[in-house]
Coordinates of N, CA, C and O and ligand atoms in Angstrom, one line a residue:
X12 N 0.8 -1.2 0.0 CA 0.0 0.0 0.0 C 0.9 1.2 0.0 O 1.8 1.4 0.8
X13 N 0.6 2.2 -0.9 CA 1.4 3.4 -1.0 C 0.6 4.5 -0.1 O -0.5 4.8 -0.4
X14 N 1.3 4.9 0.9 CA 0.8 6.0 1.7 C 1.4 7.4 1.3 O 2.4 7.4 0.6
X15 N 0.9 8.4 1.9 CA 1.5 9.7 1.6 C 3.0 9.8 2.1 O 3.9 10.2 1.4
X16 N 3.2 9.2 3.3 CA 4.6 9.2 3.9 C 5.5 8.3 3.0 O 6.6 8.6 2.8
X17 N 4.9 7.2 2.5 CA 5.6 6.3 1.6 C 6.0 6.9 0.3 O 7.1 6.8 -0.2
X18 N 5.1 7.7 -0.2 CA 5.3 8.4 -1.4 C 6.5 9.4 -1.2 O 7.4 9.6 -2.1
X19 N 6.4 10.1 -0.1 CA 7.5 11.1 0.2 C 8.8 10.4 0.3 O 9.9 10.8 -0.2
X20 N 8.8 9.2 1.0 CA 10.0 8.4 1.1 C 10.6 8.0 -0.2 O 11.8 8.0 -0.4
X21 N 9.7 7.6 -1.1 CA 10.1 7.2 -2.5 C 10.8 8.4 -3.2 O 11.8 8.2 -3.9
X22 N 10.2 9.6 -3.0 CA 10.8 10.8 -3.7 C 12.2 11.1 -3.1 O 13.1 11.5 -3.8
X23 N 12.3 10.9 -1.7 CA 13.6 11.2 -1.1 C 14.6 10.2 -1.6 O 15.8 10.5 -1.9
X24 N 14.2 8.9 -1.7 CA 15.1 7.9 -2.2 C 15.5 8.1 -3.6 O 16.6 7.9 -4.0
X25 N 14.5 8.6 -4.4 CA 14.8 8.9 -5.8 C 15.9 10.0 -5.9 O 16.9 9.9 -6.7
X26 N 15.8 11.0 -5.0 CA 16.7 12.1 -5.0 C 18.1 11.6 -4.7 O 19.1 12.0 -5.4
X27 N 18.2 10.8 -3.7 CA 19.5 10.2 -3.3 C 20.1 9.4 -4.4 O 21.3 9.6 -4.7
X28 N 19.3 8.6 -5.1 CA 19.8 7.7 -6.1 C 20.2 8.5 -7.4 O 21.2 8.2 -8.1
X29 N 19.4 9.6 -7.7 CA 19.7 10.4 -8.9 C 21.0 11.1 -8.6 O 21.9 11.2 -9.5
X30 N 21.2 11.6 -7.4 CA 22.5 12.2 -7.0 C 23.7 11.3 -7.2 O 24.7 11.6 -7.7
X31 N 23.5 10.0 -6.8 CA 24.6 9.1 -6.9 C 24.9 8.6 -8.3 O 25.9 8.2 -8.6
X32 N 23.9 8.7 -9.1 CA 24.0 8.3 -10.6 C 24.1 9.5 -11.5 O 24.0 9.4 -12.7
X33 N 24.3 10.7 -10.9 CA 24.3 12.0 -11.7 C 25.3 11.9 -12.8 O 25.0 12.3 -14.0
X34 N 26.5 11.5 -12.5 CA 27.6 11.5 -13.5 C 27.3 10.5 -14.6 O 27.6 10.7 -15.8
X35 N 26.7 9.3 -14.2 CA 26.3 8.3 -15.2 C 25.3 8.9 -16.2 O 25.4 8.7 -17.4
X36 N 24.3 9.6 -15.6 CA 23.2 10.2 -16.4 C 23.8 11.2 -17.4 O 23.4 11.3 -18.5
X37 N 24.7 12.0 -16.8 CA 25.4 13.0 -17.7 C 26.2 12.4 -18.8 O 26.1 12.8 -19.9
X38 N 26.9 11.3 -18.5 CA 27.8 10.7 -19.5 C 26.9 10.1 -20.6 O 27.2 10.2 -21.8
X39 N 25.8 9.4 -20.2 CA 24.9 8.8 -21.2 C 24.3 9.9 -22.1 O 24.3 9.7 -23.3
X40 N 23.9 11.0 -21.5 CA 23.3 12.1 -22.3 C 24.4 12.8 -23.1 O 24.1 13.4 -24.1
X41 N 25.6 12.8 -22.7 CA 26.7 13.4 -23.5 C 26.9 12.5 -24.7 O 27.2 13.0 -25.8
X42 N 26.8 11.2 -24.5 CA 27.0 10.3 -25.7 C 26.0 10.4 -26.8 O 26.3 10.3 -27.9
X43 N 24.7 10.6 -26.4 CA 23.6 10.6 -27.4 C 22.7 11.8 -27.2 O 21.5 11.8 -27.6
X44 N 23.2 12.9 -26.6 CA 22.3 14.1 -26.4 C 23.2 15.3 -26.1 O 24.3 15.4 -26.7
X45 N 22.7 16.1 -25.2 CA 23.5 17.3 -24.9 C 24.1 17.4 -23.5 O 24.6 18.4 -23.1
X46 N 24.0 16.2 -22.8 CA 24.8 16.1 -21.6 C 24.2 16.8 -20.4 O 25.0 17.0 -19.4
X47 N 23.0 17.2 -20.4 CA 22.4 17.9 -19.3 C 21.5 17.1 -18.4 O 20.9 17.6 -17.4
X48 N 21.3 15.8 -18.7 CA 20.2 15.1 -18.0 C 20.5 14.9 -16.5 O 19.7 15.0 -15.7
X49 N 21.8 14.6 -16.2 CA 22.2 14.4 -14.8 C 22.0 15.7 -14.0 O 21.4 15.7 -12.9
X50 N 22.4 16.8 -14.6 CA 22.3 18.1 -13.9 C 20.8 18.5 -13.7 O 20.4 18.9 -12.7
X51 N 20.1 18.3 -14.8 CA 18.7 18.7 -14.8 C 17.9 17.9 -13.7 O 17.1 18.4 -12.9
X52 N 18.1 16.6 -13.7 CA 17.4 15.7 -12.8 C 17.8 16.0 -11.4 O 17.0 16.0 -10.4
X53 N 19.1 16.2 -11.2 CA 19.6 16.6 -9.8 C 18.9 17.8 -9.3 O 18.5 17.9 -8.2
X54 N 18.9 18.8 -10.2 CA 18.3 20.1 -9.8 C 16.8 19.9 -9.5 O 16.3 20.4 -8.5
X55 N 16.1 19.1 -10.3 CA 14.7 18.9 -10.2 C 14.4 18.2 -8.8 O 13.5 18.6 -8.1
X56 N 15.1 17.2 -8.5 CA 14.7 16.4 -7.3 C 15.2 17.1 -6.1 O 14.7 16.9 -5.0
X57 N 16.2 17.9 -6.2 CA 16.6 18.8 -5.1 C 15.5 19.7 -4.7 O 15.1 19.9 -3.6
X58 N 14.8 20.2 -5.8 CA 13.7 21.1 -5.5 C 12.5 20.3 -5.0 O 11.8 20.8 -4.1
X59 N 12.3 19.1 -5.4 CA 11.3 18.2 -4.9 C 11.5 18.0 -3.4 O 10.5 18.1 -2.6
X60 N 12.7 17.8 -3.0 CA 13.1 17.6 -1.6 C 12.5 18.7 -0.7 O 12.0 18.5 0.4
X61 N 12.6 19.9 -1.2 CA 12.3 21.1 -0.5 C 10.7 21.2 -0.3 O 10.3 22.0 0.6
X62 N 9.9 20.5 -1.0 CA 8.5 20.6 -0.8 C 7.9 19.4 0.0 O 6.8 19.3 0.3
X63 N 8.8 18.5 0.4 CA 8.4 17.3 1.1 C 8.1 17.5 2.6 O 7.5 16.7 3.2
X64 N 8.6 18.6 3.1 CA 8.3 18.9 4.5 C 6.9 19.4 4.8 O 6.5 19.4 5.9
X65 N 6.3 19.9 3.7 CA 4.9 20.4 3.9 C 4.0 19.2 4.1 O 4.3 18.1 3.8
X66 N 2.8 19.5 4.6 CA 1.8 18.5 4.8 C 0.9 18.4 3.5 O 0.5 19.5 3.0
X67 N 0.5 17.2 3.2 CA -0.4 17.0 2.0 C -1.6 16.2 2.5 O -1.4 15.2 3.3
X68 N -2.8 16.5 2.1 CA -3.9 15.7 2.6 C -4.3 14.6 1.6 O -5.3 13.9 1.9
X69 N -3.6 14.5 0.5 CA -3.9 13.3 -0.4 C -2.7 13.0 -1.2 O -1.8 13.8 -1.4
X70 N -2.7 11.8 -1.8 CA -1.6 11.4 -2.7 C -1.7 12.3 -3.9 O -0.6 12.7 -4.5
X71 N -2.9 12.7 -4.3 CA -3.0 13.6 -5.5 C -2.4 14.9 -5.3 O -1.7 15.5 -6.2
X72 N -2.6 15.5 -4.1 CA -2.1 16.8 -3.8 C -0.6 16.8 -3.8 O 0.1 17.7 -4.4
X73 N 0.0 15.8 -3.3 CA 1.5 15.7 -3.3 C 2.0 15.5 -4.7 O 3.0 16.1 -5.1
X74 N 1.4 14.6 -5.4 CA 1.9 14.3 -6.8 C 1.8 15.5 -7.7 O 2.7 15.8 -8.5
X75 N 0.7 16.3 -7.5 CA 0.5 17.5 -8.3 C 1.6 18.5 -8.0 O 2.2 19.1 -8.9
X76 N 1.9 18.6 -6.7 CA 3.0 19.6 -6.3 C 4.3 19.2 -6.9 O 5.1 20.0 -7.4
X77 N 4.6 17.9 -6.9 CA 5.8 17.3 -7.4 C 5.9 17.6 -8.9 O 6.9 18.1 -9.5
X78 N 4.8 17.4 -9.6 CA 4.7 17.7 -11.1 C 5.0 19.1 -11.4 O 5.8 19.4 -12.3
X79 N 4.4 20.0 -10.7 CA 4.6 21.4 -10.9 C 6.0 21.8 -10.7 O 6.6 22.6 -11.4
X80 N 6.6 21.3 -9.6 CA 8.0 21.6 -9.2 C 8.9 21.1 -10.3 O 9.8 21.8 -10.7
X81 N 8.7 19.9 -10.8 CA 9.6 19.3 -11.8 C 9.5 20.1 -13.1 O 10.5 20.4 -13.8
X82 N 8.3 20.5 -13.4 CA 8.0 21.3 -14.7 C 8.8 22.6 -14.6 O 9.4 23.1 -15.6
X83 N 8.9 23.2 -13.4 CA 9.5 24.5 -13.4 C 11.0 24.4 -13.1 O 11.7 25.3 -13.4
X84 N 11.5 23.3 -12.6 CA 12.9 23.2 -12.2 C 13.8 22.3 -13.1 O 15.0 22.5 -13.2
X85 N 13.2 21.4 -13.8 CA 14.0 20.5 -14.7 C 14.0 21.0 -16.1 O 12.9 21.2 -16.7
X86 N 15.1 21.4 -16.6 CA 15.2 21.9 -17.9 C 15.2 20.8 -19.0 O 15.0 19.6 -18.6
X87 N 15.5 21.1 -20.2 CA 15.6 20.1 -21.3 C 14.2 19.5 -21.6 O 13.2 20.1 -21.2
X88 N 14.2 18.4 -22.2 CA 13.0 17.7 -22.6 C 12.3 17.0 -21.4 O 11.1 16.9 -21.3
X89 N 13.2 16.6 -20.4 CA 12.7 15.8 -19.3 C 11.7 16.5 -18.4 O 10.8 15.8 -17.9
X90 N 11.9 17.7 -18.1 CA 11.1 18.4 -17.1 C 9.6 18.4 -17.4 O 8.9 17.9 -16.6
X91 N 9.2 18.8 -18.6 CA 7.8 18.8 -19.0 C 7.3 17.4 -19.0 O 6.1 17.1 -18.7
X92 N 8.1 16.4 -19.4 CA 7.7 15.0 -19.5 C 7.4 14.4 -18.1 O 6.3 13.9 -17.8
X93 N 8.4 14.5 -17.2 CA 8.2 14.1 -15.8 C 7.1 14.9 -15.1 O 6.3 14.3 -14.4
X94 N 7.1 16.2 -15.4 CA 6.1 17.0 -14.7 C 4.7 16.6 -15.1 O 3.9 16.5 -14.2
X95 N 4.5 16.4 -16.4 CA 3.2 16.1 -16.8 C 2.8 14.7 -16.3 O 1.6 14.4 -16.0
X96 N 3.7 13.8 -16.2 CA 3.5 12.5 -15.7 C 2.9 12.6 -14.3 O 1.9 12.0 -13.9
X97 N 3.6 13.3 -13.4 CA 3.2 13.5 -12.0 C 1.8 14.1 -11.9 O 1.0 13.8 -11.0
X98 N 1.5 15.1 -12.8 CA 0.2 15.8 -12.8 C -0.9 14.8 -13.1 O -1.9 14.8 -12.5
X99 N -0.6 13.9 -14.1 CA -1.6 12.9 -14.5 C -1.7 11.8 -13.4 O -2.8 11.3 -13.2
X100 N -0.6 11.5 -12.8 CA -0.7 10.5 -11.7 C -1.5 11.1 -10.6 O -2.3 10.4 -9.9
X101 N -1.3 12.4 -10.4 CA -2.1 13.1 -9.3 C -3.6 13.0 -9.6 O -4.4 12.7 -8.7
X102 N -4.0 13.1 -10.9 CA -5.4 13.0 -11.2 C -5.9 11.6 -10.9 O -7.0 11.4 -10.5
X103 N -5.1 10.6 -11.2 CA -5.5 9.2 -11.0 C -5.6 8.9 -9.5 O -6.5 8.2 -9.0
X104 N -4.7 9.5 -8.7 CA -4.8 9.3 -7.2 C -5.9 10.1 -6.6 O -6.6 9.6 -5.6
X105 N -6.2 11.2 -7.1 CA -7.3 12.1 -6.6 C -7.1 12.3 -5.1 O -6.0 12.6 -4.6
X106 N -8.2 12.2 -4.4 CA -8.2 12.5 -2.9 C -7.7 11.3 -2.1 O -7.7 11.5 -0.8
X107 N -7.4 10.2 -2.7 CA -7.0 9.0 -1.9 C -5.8 9.4 -1.0 O -4.8 10.1 -1.4
X108 N -5.8 8.8 0.2 CA -4.7 9.0 1.1 C -3.7 7.8 1.0 O -2.6 7.8 1.5
X109 N -4.2 6.7 0.4 CA -3.3 5.6 0.2 C -3.8 4.9 -1.1 O -5.0 5.0 -1.5
X110 N -2.9 4.2 -1.7 CA -3.2 3.5 -3.0 C -2.7 2.1 -2.9 O -1.6 1.8 -2.5
X111 N -3.6 1.2 -3.3 CA -3.1 -0.2 -3.4 C -2.4 -0.4 -4.8 O -2.3 0.5 -5.6
X112 N -2.0 -1.7 -5.0 CA -1.2 -1.9 -6.2 C -2.0 -1.6 -7.5 O -1.4 -1.0 -8.4
X113 N -3.2 -1.9 -7.5 CA -4.0 -1.7 -8.7 C -4.1 -0.2 -9.0 O -4.1 0.2 -10.2
X114 N -4.3 0.6 -8.0 CA -4.4 2.0 -8.2 C -3.1 2.6 -8.7 O -3.1 3.5 -9.6
X115 N -2.0 2.1 -8.1 CA -0.7 2.6 -8.5 C -0.4 2.3 -10.0 O 0.0 3.1 -10.8
X116 N -0.8 1.0 -10.3 CA -0.6 0.6 -11.7 C -1.4 1.5 -12.7 O -0.9 1.9 -13.7
X117 N -2.7 1.7 -12.3 CA -3.5 2.6 -13.1 C -2.9 4.0 -13.2 O -2.9 4.6 -14.3
X118 N -2.4 4.5 -12.1 CA -1.8 5.8 -12.1 C -0.5 5.9 -13.0 O -0.3 6.8 -13.8
X119 N 0.3 4.8 -13.0 CA 1.5 4.7 -13.9 C 1.1 4.7 -15.3 O 1.8 5.2 -16.2
X120 N 0.0 4.0 -15.6 CA -0.5 4.0 -17.0 C -0.9 5.4 -17.5 O -0.6 5.8 -18.6
X121 N -1.6 6.1 -16.6 CA -2.0 7.5 -16.9 C -0.7 8.3 -17.1 O -0.7 9.2 -18.0
X122 N 0.3 8.1 -16.2 CA 1.5 8.9 -16.4 C 2.2 8.6 -17.7 O 2.7 9.5 -18.4
X123 N 2.2 7.3 -18.1 CA 2.8 6.9 -19.3 C 2.1 7.6 -20.5 O 2.7 8.1 -21.4
X124 N 0.7 7.6 -20.5 CA 0.0 8.2 -21.6 C 0.3 9.7 -21.7 O 0.4 10.2 -22.8
X125 N 0.5 10.3 -20.5 CA 0.8 11.7 -20.6 C 2.2 12.0 -21.2 O 2.4 12.9 -22.0
X126 N 3.2 11.1 -20.8 CA 4.5 11.3 -21.4 C 4.5 11.1 -22.9 O 5.1 11.8 -23.7
X127 N 3.7 10.0 -23.4 CA 3.6 9.8 -24.8 C 2.9 10.9 -25.5 O 3.3 11.3 -26.6
X128 N 1.9 11.5 -24.9 CA 1.2 12.6 -25.6 C 2.0 13.8 -25.7 O 2.1 14.4 -26.7
X129 N 2.7 14.1 -24.6 CA 3.5 15.4 -24.5 C 4.7 15.2 -25.4 O 5.1 16.2 -26.1
X130 N 5.3 14.0 -25.4 CA 6.5 13.8 -26.2 C 6.2 13.3 -27.6 O 7.2 13.2 -28.4
X131 N 4.9 13.2 -27.9 CA 4.5 12.6 -29.2 C 5.4 11.4 -29.5 O 6.0 11.2 -30.6
X132 N 5.5 10.5 -28.6 CA 6.4 9.4 -28.7 C 5.7 8.0 -28.5 O 4.6 8.0 -27.8
X133 N 6.3 7.0 -29.0 CA 5.7 5.6 -28.8 C 6.9 4.8 -28.3 O 8.0 5.1 -28.3
X134 N 6.5 3.6 -27.8 CA 7.5 2.6 -27.4 C 8.4 2.2 -28.6 O 7.9 2.3 -29.7
X135 N 9.7 1.9 -28.3 CA 10.6 1.5 -29.4 C 11.4 2.6 -29.9 O 12.2 2.4 -30.9
X136 N 11.3 3.8 -29.4 CA 12.0 5.0 -30.0 C 13.2 5.3 -29.1 O 13.8 6.4 -29.3
X137 N 13.5 4.5 -28.2 CA 14.7 4.7 -27.3 C 14.5 6.0 -26.4 O 15.3 6.9 -26.5
X138 N 13.4 6.0 -25.7 CA 13.1 7.1 -24.8 C 12.6 6.5 -23.4 O 12.5 5.3 -23.3
X139 N 12.3 7.4 -22.5 CA 11.8 6.9 -21.2 C 10.5 6.1 -21.4 O 10.2 5.3 -20.5
X140 N 9.8 6.3 -22.5 CA 8.6 5.5 -22.7 C 8.9 4.0 -22.7 O 8.0 3.2 -22.3
X141 N 10.1 3.7 -23.1 CA 10.5 2.2 -23.2 C 10.6 1.6 -21.8 O 10.7 0.4 -21.7
X142 N 10.6 2.4 -20.8 CA 10.6 1.9 -19.4 C 9.2 2.0 -18.9 O 8.6 1.0 -18.4
X143 N 8.6 3.2 -19.0 CA 7.3 3.5 -18.4 C 6.2 2.5 -19.0 O 5.5 1.9 -18.2
X144 N 6.1 2.5 -20.3 CA 5.0 1.7 -20.9 C 5.0 0.2 -20.6 O 4.0 -0.3 -20.1
X145 N 6.1 -0.5 -20.9 CA 6.0 -1.9 -20.7 C 5.9 -2.2 -19.2 O 5.3 -3.2 -18.8
X146 N 6.5 -1.4 -18.4 CA 6.4 -1.6 -16.9 C 5.0 -1.5 -16.5 O 4.4 -2.4 -15.8
X147 N 4.4 -0.3 -16.8 CA 3.0 -0.1 -16.3 C 2.0 -1.1 -16.9 O 1.1 -1.5 -16.2
X148 N 2.3 -1.6 -18.1 CA 1.3 -2.5 -18.7 C 1.5 -3.9 -18.1 O 0.5 -4.7 -17.9
X149 N 2.7 -4.3 -17.8 CA 3.0 -5.7 -17.5 C 3.3 -6.1 -16.1 O 3.3 -7.3 -15.7
X150 N 3.5 -5.1 -15.2 CA 3.9 -5.4 -13.9 C 2.7 -6.0 -13.1 O 1.6 -5.6 -13.3
X151 N 3.1 -7.0 -12.3 CA 2.1 -7.7 -11.4 C 2.6 -7.5 -10.0 O 3.8 -7.5 -9.7
X152 N 1.6 -7.5 -9.1 CA 1.9 -7.4 -7.7 C 2.9 -8.5 -7.2 O 2.7 -9.7 -7.6
X153 N 3.9 -8.1 -6.5 CA 4.8 -9.1 -6.0 C 5.9 -9.5 -6.9 O 6.8 -10.3 -6.6
X154 N 5.9 -8.9 -8.2 CA 7.0 -9.2 -9.1 C 8.3 -8.7 -8.5 O 8.3 -7.9 -7.6
X155 N 9.4 -9.1 -9.1 CA 10.7 -8.5 -8.8 C 10.8 -7.2 -9.7 O 11.2 -7.3 -10.8
X156 N 10.4 -6.1 -9.1 CA 10.3 -4.9 -9.8 C 11.6 -4.4 -10.4 O 11.7 -4.0 -11.5
X157 N 12.6 -4.5 -9.5 CA 13.9 -4.0 -10.0 C 14.5 -4.7 -11.2 O 15.1 -4.2 -12.1
X158 N 14.3 -6.1 -11.2 CA 14.9 -6.8 -12.3 C 14.1 -6.5 -13.6 O 14.7 -6.4 -14.6
X159 N 12.8 -6.3 -13.5 CA 12.0 -5.9 -14.7 C 12.5 -4.5 -15.2 O 12.7 -4.3 -16.4
X160 N 12.7 -3.6 -14.3 CA 13.1 -2.3 -14.7 C 14.5 -2.3 -15.3 O 14.7 -1.6 -16.3
X161 N 15.4 -3.0 -14.7 CA 16.8 -3.1 -15.2 C 16.8 -3.7 -16.6 O 17.5 -3.2 -17.5
X162 N 16.0 -4.7 -16.8 CA 15.9 -5.3 -18.1 C 15.4 -4.4 -19.2 O 15.9 -4.3 -20.3
X163 N 14.4 -3.6 -18.8 CA 13.8 -2.6 -19.7 C 14.9 -1.5 -20.1 O 15.0 -1.1 -21.2
X164 N 15.6 -1.1 -19.1 CA 16.7 -0.1 -19.3 C 17.7 -0.7 -20.3 O 18.1 0.0 -21.2
X165 N 18.1 -1.9 -20.0 CA 19.2 -2.5 -20.8 C 18.7 -2.7 -22.3 O 19.5 -2.6 -23.2
X166 N 17.4 -2.9 -22.5 CA 16.9 -3.1 -23.8 C 17.0 -1.8 -24.7 O 17.1 -1.9 -25.9
X167 N 17.1 -0.7 -24.0 CA 17.2 0.6 -24.8 C 18.6 0.7 -25.4 O 18.8 1.4 -26.4
X168 N 19.6 -0.1 -24.9 CA 20.9 0.0 -25.4 C 21.0 -0.3 -26.9 O 21.7 0.3 -27.7
X169 N 20.2 -1.4 -27.3 CA 20.2 -1.8 -28.7 C 19.4 -1.0 -29.7 O 19.4 -1.2 -30.9
X170 N 18.5 -0.2 -29.1 CA 17.6 0.6 -29.9 C 18.3 1.7 -30.7 O 19.2 2.3 -30.2
X171 N 17.7 2.1 -31.8 CA 18.1 3.3 -32.5 C 17.1 4.4 -32.2 O 15.9 4.2 -32.3
X172 N 17.6 5.5 -31.8 CA 16.8 6.6 -31.4 C 16.1 7.2 -32.6 O 16.7 7.5 -33.6
X173 N 14.8 7.4 -32.5 CA 14.0 8.0 -33.6 C 13.2 9.2 -33.0 O 12.4 9.8 -33.7
X174 N 13.5 9.6 -31.8 CA 12.8 10.7 -31.2 C 13.7 11.5 -30.3 O 14.7 11.0 -29.8
X175 N 13.5 12.8 -30.3 CA 14.3 13.6 -29.4 C 15.7 13.9 -30.0 O 16.0 13.5 -31.1
X176 N 16.5 14.5 -29.2 CA 17.9 14.9 -29.6 C 18.7 13.7 -30.0 O 19.6 13.8 -30.9
X177 N 18.5 12.6 -29.4 CA 19.3 11.4 -29.6 C 19.1 10.9 -31.1 O 20.0 10.2 -31.6
X178 N 18.0 11.2 -31.7 CA 17.7 10.8 -33.0 C 18.7 11.4 -34.1 O 18.9 10.8 -35.1
X179 N 19.3 12.5 -33.7 CA 20.3 13.1 -34.6 C 21.5 12.2 -34.8 O 22.2 12.3 -35.7
X180 N 21.6 11.3 -33.8 CA 22.8 10.4 -33.8 C 22.5 9.1 -34.6 O 23.4 8.4 -34.9
X181 N 21.3 9.0 -35.0 CA 20.9 7.8 -35.9 C 21.5 6.5 -35.4 O 21.4 6.2 -34.2
X182 N 22.1 5.8 -36.3 CA 22.7 4.5 -36.0 C 23.7 4.6 -34.8 O 23.8 3.6 -34.1
X183 N 24.3 5.7 -34.7 CA 25.3 5.8 -33.6 C 24.7 5.9 -32.3 O 25.4 5.9 -31.3
X184 N 23.4 6.0 -32.2 CA 22.7 6.0 -30.9 C 22.7 4.6 -30.3 O 22.5 4.4 -29.1
X185 N 22.9 3.6 -31.2 CA 22.9 2.2 -30.7 C 24.2 2.0 -29.9 O 25.2 2.5 -30.2
X186 N 24.0 1.2 -28.8 CA 25.2 0.9 -28.0 C 25.2 1.8 -26.7 O 26.1 1.6 -25.8
X187 N 24.3 2.7 -26.6 CA 24.2 3.5 -25.4 C 22.8 3.4 -24.8 O 21.8 3.5 -25.5
X188 N 22.8 3.2 -23.5 CA 21.5 3.2 -22.8 C 20.9 4.6 -22.8 O 21.6 5.6 -22.7
X189 N 19.5 4.7 -22.9 CA 18.9 6.0 -22.9 C 18.9 6.5 -21.5 O 18.4 5.9 -20.6
X190 N 19.4 7.8 -21.3 CA 19.5 8.3 -20.0 C 18.1 8.6 -19.3 O 18.0 8.4 -18.1
X191 N 17.1 8.9 -20.1 CA 15.8 9.1 -19.6 C 15.2 7.7 -19.1 O 14.4 7.7 -18.2
X192 N 15.5 6.7 -19.8 CA 15.1 5.3 -19.4 C 15.7 5.0 -18.0 O 15.1 4.5 -17.1
X193 N 17.0 5.4 -17.9 CA 17.7 5.1 -16.6 C 17.1 5.9 -15.5 O 16.8 5.4 -14.4
X194 N 16.9 7.2 -15.7 CA 16.3 8.0 -14.6 C 14.9 7.6 -14.3 O 14.5 7.6 -13.1
X195 N 14.1 7.1 -15.3 CA 12.8 6.6 -15.0 C 12.8 5.4 -14.2 O 12.0 5.2 -13.3
X196 N 13.8 4.5 -14.4 CA 13.9 3.3 -13.6 C 14.2 3.6 -12.2 O 13.8 2.9 -11.3
X197 N 15.0 4.6 -12.0 CA 15.4 5.0 -10.6 C 14.1 5.4 -9.9 O 13.9 5.0 -8.7
X198 N 13.4 6.3 -10.5 CA 12.1 6.8 -9.9 C 11.1 5.6 -9.7 O 10.6 5.5 -8.6
X199 N 10.9 4.8 -10.7 CA 9.9 3.7 -10.5 C 10.3 2.7 -9.5 O 9.5 2.1 -8.8
X200 N 11.6 2.4 -9.5 CA 12.1 1.5 -8.5 C 11.8 2.0 -7.0 O 11.4 1.2 -6.2
X201 N 12.1 3.2 -6.8 CA 11.9 3.8 -5.5 C 10.4 3.8 -5.1 O 10.1 3.5 -4.0
X202 N 9.6 4.1 -6.1 CA 8.2 4.1 -5.9 C 7.6 2.7 -5.5 O 6.9 2.5 -4.6
X203 N 8.1 1.7 -6.3 CA 7.6 0.4 -6.1 C 8.0 -0.2 -4.8 O 7.3 -1.1 -4.2
X204 N 9.2 0.2 -4.3 CA 9.6 -0.2 -3.0 C 8.6 0.1 -1.9 O 8.4 -0.6 -1.0
X205 N 8.0 1.3 -2.1 CA 7.0 1.7 -1.1 C 5.7 1.1 -1.3 O 4.9 1.0 -0.3
X206 N 5.4 0.7 -2.5 CA 4.1 0.0 -2.7 C 4.1 -1.4 -2.1 O 3.1 -1.9 -1.6
X207 N 5.3 -2.0 -2.3 CA 5.5 -3.4 -1.7 C 4.9 -4.5 -2.6 O 4.3 -4.2 -3.6
Ligands
MG307 MG1 19.7 16.4 -22.6

């Protein structure tokens, strides 16, 4: 069951993990993008940390605040994508103070749809959608979430980017993991730990 405190804990855990993998995210984005993903995500989740001490009366209220914060603090393509995902997740959670596995899964599907709509992207284009969509569609309660997420991240290595800045690299984008897929797996892993 995901509680408001659990959601906060997942966001704190995400911030810690983003910070420890900041250089990796930067290196991946330098290889097939503009090298700002580590810095952007770090800045974004630093800002998220600062809103976690406030009280929220629902999962929706917290998720909406996170979304607005990420939209305003994370630059590049990722900010609006993550931001819109959290805002749509907020709508799915609504006034609920806790969410069971089924509601979390539904919320993640909503978040996925928002990322796809905003990024005009589909699975298979070597983006964060390649983690969000298959995970949200296929995850079952009690699965080994981390191993599923890691597998999805690894699968992006072989893909050729056809969306976003990485698509300018064409064939040369093959052989590098998508940085947005990696940051997405960090976030989803932290979240699922709290869902249980
Ligand atoms: Mg970038």
